[in-house]
């Protein structure tokens, strides 16, 4: 019974490249949440998705960031034209539903922009 | 908006000694409070949560936390630490019991020495 799987664990990108972070939720979970942890700060909510729907993207930066959770396959957080300030740990969590259900977190992807 | 402060970035404790991790929150209404742990190579795991009722909350792995409204604190304690408790600990506050927009503290890293 695998937990929430994120890959890659570590990702290095040069400024201007694209970064794709993947999150496979736990089996039976259809709700996915992405968080970002900047250096020396706590995790901050970015986006909440259900299968094929973005429910709440109020924490997403307005430009260069996008997220999807297709009917089949993992959820993807995509960062275009990365900048040094995008260097952070990105965590994904999943839950079975929204009502009184614990969210389970993945190990995170550490993105370094050089 | 709610916020969380974890004043201690790093704590070193001897195996068998007691541990207390501090957490202070800022939120006008009744907070929903959480403690998570991230062991090396693992995702965040929920240790315990406080929604209402008894201010002393028991969690997994022998941890407990006490909610003190007068001090806006939710400190985590364990009477006797084990080497496996070496990890990073995050305190978080939410608006309700299944709030996915949790506000996390920056975390406290615990090192356990033999």
mmCIF file of C-alpha atoms in Angstrom:
data_model
loop_
_atom_site.group_PDB
_atom_site.id
_atom_site.type_symbol
_atom_site.label_atom_id
_atom_site.label_comp_id
_atom_site.label_asym_id
_atom_site.label_seq_id
_atom_site.Cartn_x
_atom_site.Cartn_y
_atom_site.Cartn_z
ATOM 1 C CA UNK A 1 0.000 0.000 0.000
ATOM 2 C CA UNK A 2 2.200 2.756 -1.302
ATOM 3 C CA UNK A 3 1.871 6.230 0.119
ATOM 4 C CA UNK A 4 1.896 9.463 -1.824
ATOM 5 C CA UNK A 5 4.732 9.248 -4.328
ATOM 6 C CA UNK A 6 6.528 12.281 -5.618
ATOM 7 C CA UNK A 7 9.208 12.336 -8.254
ATOM 8 C CA UNK A 8 11.801 13.292 -8.790
ATOM 9 C CA UNK A 9 13.080 13.714 -5.244
ATOM 10 C CA UNK A 10 15.650 16.237 -6.384
ATOM 11 C CA UNK A 11 15.546 18.355 -9.520
ATOM 12 C CA UNK A 12 18.137 20.805 -10.774
ATOM 13 C CA UNK A 13 17.207 23.259 -13.510
ATOM 14 C CA UNK A 14 18.997 26.180 -15.109
ATOM 15 C CA UNK A 15 17.284 29.547 -15.148
ATOM 16 C CA UNK A 16 14.785 29.706 -17.975
ATOM 17 C CA UNK A 17 14.153 25.961 -18.177
ATOM 18 C CA UNK A 18 10.922 24.205 -17.309
ATOM 19 C CA UNK A 19 10.404 22.085 -14.207
ATOM 20 C CA UNK A 20 7.819 19.301 -14.016
ATOM 21 C CA UNK A 21 7.024 17.801 -10.642
ATOM 22 C CA UNK A 22 4.886 14.686 -10.362
ATOM 23 C CA UNK A 23 2.638 13.471 -7.609
ATOM 24 C CA UNK A 24 0.878 10.106 -7.529
ATOM 25 C CA UNK A 25 -1.770 10.107 -4.781
ATOM 26 C CA UNK A 26 -2.496 7.182 -2.541
ATOM 27 C CA UNK A 27 -4.739 4.507 -4.000
ATOM 28 C CA UNK A 28 -8.372 5.545 -3.702
ATOM 29 C CA UNK A 29 -7.555 9.228 -3.205
ATOM 30 C CA UNK A 30 -8.969 11.700 -5.693
ATOM 31 C CA UNK A 31 -8.025 14.988 -3.998
ATOM 32 C CA UNK A 32 -4.527 16.421 -4.379
ATOM 33 C CA UNK A 33 -2.953 19.463 -2.740
ATOM 34 C CA UNK A 34 0.374 21.122 -3.574
ATOM 35 C CA UNK A 35 2.441 23.126 -1.095
ATOM 36 C CA UNK A 36 5.727 25.002 -1.408
ATOM 37 C CA UNK A 37 8.324 25.440 1.301
ATOM 38 C CA UNK A 38 10.752 28.265 0.635
ATOM 39 C CA UNK A 39 14.044 28.250 2.581
ATOM 40 C CA UNK A 40 13.570 29.107 6.254
ATOM 41 C CA UNK A 41 9.779 29.267 5.871
ATOM 42 C CA UNK A 42 6.810 27.000 6.522
ATOM 43 C CA UNK A 43 4.854 25.140 3.874
ATOM 44 C CA UNK A 44 2.453 27.365 1.956
ATOM 45 C CA UNK A 45 -0.632 26.142 0.134
ATOM 46 C CA UNK A 46 -0.518 26.475 -3.639
ATOM 47 C CA UNK A 47 -3.360 24.584 -5.294
ATOM 48 C CA UNK A 48 -6.088 22.009 -4.660
ATOM 49 C CA UNK A 49 -7.184 19.679 -7.447
ATOM 50 C CA UNK A 50 -9.613 16.886 -7.983
ATOM 51 C CA UNK A 51 -9.535 14.626 -11.003
ATOM 52 C CA UNK A 52 -9.645 16.882 -14.076
ATOM 53 C CA UNK A 53 -10.624 19.939 -11.990
ATOM 54 C CA UNK A 54 -8.811 22.762 -10.272
ATOM 55 C CA UNK A 55 -10.801 23.487 -7.126
ATOM 56 C CA UNK A 56 -8.708 26.246 -5.552
ATOM 57 C CA UNK A 57 -5.587 27.826 -7.008
ATOM 58 C CA UNK A 58 -5.523 30.856 -4.752
ATOM 59 C CA UNK A 59 -1.985 30.102 -3.607
ATOM 60 C CA UNK A 60 -0.472 29.750 -7.064
ATOM 61 C CA UNK A 61 1.760 32.505 -8.416
ATOM 62 C CA UNK A 62 -0.051 34.274 -11.237
ATOM 63 C CA UNK A 63 2.557 33.556 -13.882
ATOM 64 C CA UNK A 64 4.688 30.580 -14.957
ATOM 65 C CA UNK A 65 3.018 28.091 -12.583
ATOM 66 C CA UNK A 66 0.315 25.631 -13.569
ATOM 67 C CA UNK A 67 -1.065 22.380 -12.212
ATOM 68 C CA UNK A 68 -3.166 19.559 -13.535
ATOM 69 C CA UNK A 69 -4.593 16.280 -12.330
ATOM 70 C CA UNK A 70 -5.733 14.290 -15.353
ATOM 71 C CA UNK A 71 -8.204 11.451 -15.363
ATOM 72 C CA UNK A 72 -5.321 9.017 -15.718
ATOM 73 C CA UNK A 73 -1.858 9.474 -14.332
ATOM 74 C CA UNK A 74 -0.214 11.643 -11.708
ATOM 75 C CA UNK A 75 -0.823 15.249 -10.829
ATOM 76 C CA UNK A 76 1.747 17.552 -12.424
ATOM 77 C CA UNK A 77 3.009 20.876 -11.118
ATOM 78 C CA UNK A 78 4.663 22.733 -13.952
ATOM 79 C CA UNK A 79 6.936 25.736 -13.586
ATOM 80 C CA UNK A 80 7.937 27.471 -16.789
ATOM 81 C CA UNK A 81 11.042 29.638 -17.205
ATOM 82 C CA UNK A 82 12.277 28.916 -13.705
ATOM 83 C CA UNK A 83 14.086 31.594 -11.707
ATOM 84 C CA UNK A 84 16.353 31.304 -8.672
ATOM 85 C CA UNK A 85 13.460 32.270 -6.396
ATOM 86 C CA UNK A 86 11.601 29.103 -7.406
ATOM 87 C CA UNK A 87 14.192 27.020 -5.530
ATOM 88 C CA UNK A 88 12.197 25.327 -2.791
ATOM 89 C CA UNK A 89 10.767 22.046 -1.579
ATOM 90 C CA UNK A 90 7.436 21.216 -3.194
ATOM 91 C CA UNK A 91 5.132 18.885 -1.293
ATOM 92 C CA UNK A 92 2.066 17.076 -2.492
ATOM 93 C CA UNK A 93 -0.680 15.651 -0.290
ATOM 94 C CA UNK A 94 -3.730 13.566 -1.114
ATOM 95 C CA UNK A 95 -6.971 12.679 0.590
ATOM 96 C CA UNK A 96 -9.913 10.418 -0.109
ATOM 97 C CA UNK A 97 -12.430 13.215 0.154
ATOM 98 C CA UNK A 98 -12.852 16.614 1.744
ATOM 99 C CA UNK A 99 -14.881 15.727 4.810
ATOM 100 C CA UNK A 100 -12.997 14.835 7.982
ATOM 101 C CA UNK A 101 -10.338 12.974 6.071
ATOM 102 C CA UNK A 102 -6.662 13.157 6.844
ATOM 103 C CA UNK A 103 -4.389 14.272 4.048
ATOM 104 C CA UNK A 104 -1.262 12.185 3.517
ATOM 105 C CA UNK A 105 1.907 13.891 2.363
ATOM 106 C CA UNK A 106 4.611 12.799 -0.034
ATOM 107 C CA UNK A 107 8.339 13.127 0.571
ATOM 108 C CA UNK A 108 8.595 16.293 -1.458
ATOM 109 C CA UNK A 109 10.618 17.370 -4.483
ATOM 110 C CA UNK A 110 13.529 19.662 -3.831
ATOM 111 C CA UNK A 111 13.968 22.014 -6.778
ATOM 112 C CA UNK A 112 17.237 23.862 -7.193
ATOM 113 C CA UNK A 113 17.562 26.523 -9.868
ATOM 114 C CA UNK A 114 21.121 27.332 -10.868
ATOM 115 C CA UNK B 1 -4.843 35.651 8.367
ATOM 116 C CA UNK B 2 -3.510 32.949 10.582
ATOM 117 C CA UNK B 3 0.211 32.351 11.126
ATOM 118 C CA UNK B 4 2.476 30.035 13.064
ATOM 119 C CA UNK B 5 5.850 30.603 14.706
ATOM 120 C CA UNK B 6 8.204 27.864 15.785
ATOM 121 C CA UNK B 7 10.889 29.737 17.721
ATOM 122 C CA UNK B 8 13.440 26.913 17.787
ATOM 123 C CA UNK B 9 15.079 26.062 14.478
ATOM 124 C CA UNK B 10 17.142 23.206 15.864
ATOM 125 C CA UNK B 11 17.047 21.248 19.134
ATOM 126 C CA UNK B 12 19.489 18.574 20.277
ATOM 127 C CA UNK B 13 18.369 16.180 22.976
ATOM 128 C CA UNK B 14 19.848 13.058 24.548
ATOM 129 C CA UNK B 15 18.113 9.746 24.057
ATOM 130 C CA UNK B 16 15.811 9.116 26.992
ATOM 131 C CA UNK B 17 15.501 12.800 27.859
ATOM 132 C CA UNK B 18 12.296 14.757 27.578
ATOM 133 C CA UNK B 19 11.500 16.920 24.573
ATOM 134 C CA UNK B 20 9.362 20.021 24.199
ATOM 135 C CA UNK B 21 8.854 21.845 20.913
ATOM 136 C CA UNK B 22 7.299 25.268 20.977
ATOM 137 C CA UNK B 23 4.579 26.544 18.685
ATOM 138 C CA UNK B 24 2.849 29.911 18.833
ATOM 139 C CA UNK B 25 -0.029 30.802 16.557
ATOM 140 C CA UNK B 26 -1.819 33.942 15.577
ATOM 141 C CA UNK B 27 -5.507 33.599 14.778
ATOM 142 C CA UNK B 28 -8.527 35.523 15.937
ATOM 143 C CA UNK B 29 -11.037 32.702 16.223
ATOM 144 C CA UNK B 30 -10.808 29.189 17.617
ATOM 145 C CA UNK B 31 -7.852 27.583 15.897
ATOM 146 C CA UNK B 32 -7.545 24.101 14.516
ATOM 147 C CA UNK B 33 -4.018 23.015 15.368
ATOM 148 C CA UNK B 34 -1.832 20.238 14.023
ATOM 149 C CA UNK B 35 1.620 18.790 14.531
ATOM 150 C CA UNK B 36 3.349 16.919 11.704
ATOM 151 C CA UNK B 37 6.645 15.050 11.644
ATOM 152 C CA UNK B 38 8.922 14.438 8.701
ATOM 153 C CA UNK B 39 11.465 11.710 9.253
ATOM 154 C CA UNK B 40 14.457 11.535 6.902
ATOM 155 C CA UNK B 41 13.351 10.336 3.490
ATOM 156 C CA UNK B 42 9.682 10.269 4.439
ATOM 157 C CA UNK B 43 6.629 12.417 3.822
ATOM 158 C CA UNK B 44 4.981 14.529 6.499
ATOM 159 C CA UNK B 45 3.006 12.421 8.948
ATOM 160 C CA UNK B 46 0.253 13.719 11.209
ATOM 161 C CA UNK B 47 1.203 13.310 14.882
ATOM 162 C CA UNK B 48 -1.859 14.841 16.485
ATOM 163 C CA UNK B 49 -4.483 17.529 16.117
ATOM 164 C CA UNK B 50 -6.585 19.771 18.330
ATOM 165 C CA UNK B 51 -10.055 20.946 17.373
ATOM 166 C CA UNK B 52 -11.894 21.467 20.655
ATOM 167 C CA UNK B 53 -12.476 19.947 24.072
ATOM 168 C CA UNK B 54 -9.698 18.708 26.310
ATOM 169 C CA UNK B 55 -6.682 20.943 25.922
ATOM 170 C CA UNK B 56 -4.215 18.073 26.314
ATOM 171 C CA UNK B 57 -4.135 15.996 23.159
ATOM 172 C CA UNK B 58 -2.530 12.585 22.806
ATOM 173 C CA UNK B 59 -0.969 11.583 19.515
ATOM 174 C CA UNK B 60 0.954 8.767 17.953
ATOM 175 C CA UNK B 61 4.473 7.684 18.891
ATOM 176 C CA UNK B 62 4.038 8.796 22.499
ATOM 177 C CA UNK B 63 3.660 12.496 21.719
ATOM 178 C CA UNK B 64 1.226 14.877 23.342
ATOM 179 C CA UNK B 65 0.474 18.567 22.934
ATOM 180 C CA UNK B 66 -1.207 21.130 25.133
ATOM 181 C CA UNK B 67 -3.359 23.966 23.825
ATOM 182 C CA UNK B 68 -3.086 27.141 25.889
ATOM 183 C CA UNK B 69 -5.382 29.827 24.587
ATOM 184 C CA UNK B 70 -4.051 32.491 26.974
ATOM 185 C CA UNK B 71 -0.557 32.006 25.558
ATOM 186 C CA UNK B 72 -1.596 31.253 21.958
ATOM 187 C CA UNK B 73 0.566 28.173 22.170
ATOM 188 C CA UNK B 74 0.363 24.524 21.191
ATOM 189 C CA UNK B 75 3.605 22.967 22.440
ATOM 190 C CA UNK B 76 4.516 19.393 21.614
ATOM 191 C CA UNK B 77 6.034 17.123 24.263
ATOM 192 C CA UNK B 78 7.439 13.662 24.681
ATOM 193 C CA UNK B 79 8.616 12.384 28.064
ATOM 194 C CA UNK B 80 11.431 10.177 26.758
ATOM 195 C CA UNK B 81 12.807 10.470 23.242
ATOM 196 C CA UNK B 82 14.058 7.611 21.142
ATOM 197 C CA UNK B 83 16.723 7.826 18.445
ATOM 198 C CA UNK B 84 13.956 7.325 15.873
ATOM 199 C CA UNK B 85 12.405 10.647 16.921
ATOM 200 C CA UNK B 86 15.173 12.505 15.079
ATOM 201 C CA UNK B 87 13.193 14.375 12.439
ATOM 202 C CA UNK B 88 11.753 17.717 11.469
ATOM 203 C CA UNK B 89 8.569 18.776 13.224
ATOM 204 C CA UNK B 90 6.014 21.189 11.836
ATOM 205 C CA UNK B 91 3.204 22.956 13.652
ATOM 206 C CA UNK B 92 0.230 24.117 11.575
ATOM 207 C CA UNK B 93 -3.008 26.026 12.063
ATOM 208 C CA UNK B 94 -6.191 25.864 10.004
ATOM 209 C CA UNK B 95 -9.558 27.534 9.860
ATOM 210 C CA UNK B 96 -11.499 24.305 10.338
ATOM 211 C CA UNK B 97 -11.025 20.591 10.785
ATOM 212 C CA UNK B 98 -10.385 19.834 7.110
ATOM 213 C CA UNK B 99 -8.815 23.091 6.040
ATOM 214 C CA UNK B 100 -6.361 22.339 3.270
ATOM 215 C CA UNK B 101 -4.923 25.860 3.395
ATOM 216 C CA UNK B 102 -3.020 25.140 6.558
ATOM 217 C CA UNK B 103 -0.456 27.702 7.699
ATOM 218 C CA UNK B 104 2.723 25.905 8.677
ATOM 219 C CA UNK B 105 5.593 27.006 10.861
ATOM 220 C CA UNK B 106 9.116 26.863 9.488
ATOM 221 C CA UNK B 107 9.798 23.655 11.384
ATOM 222 C CA UNK B 108 12.081 22.493 14.192
ATOM 223 C CA UNK B 109 14.797 19.944 13.470
ATOM 224 C CA UNK B 110 15.380 17.533 16.330
ATOM 225 C CA UNK B 111 18.707 15.735 16.684
ATOM 226 C CA UNK B 112 18.925 12.860 19.166
ATOM 227 C CA UNK B 113 22.334 12.031 20.595
ATOM 228 C CA UNK B 114 23.171 8.684 22.142
#
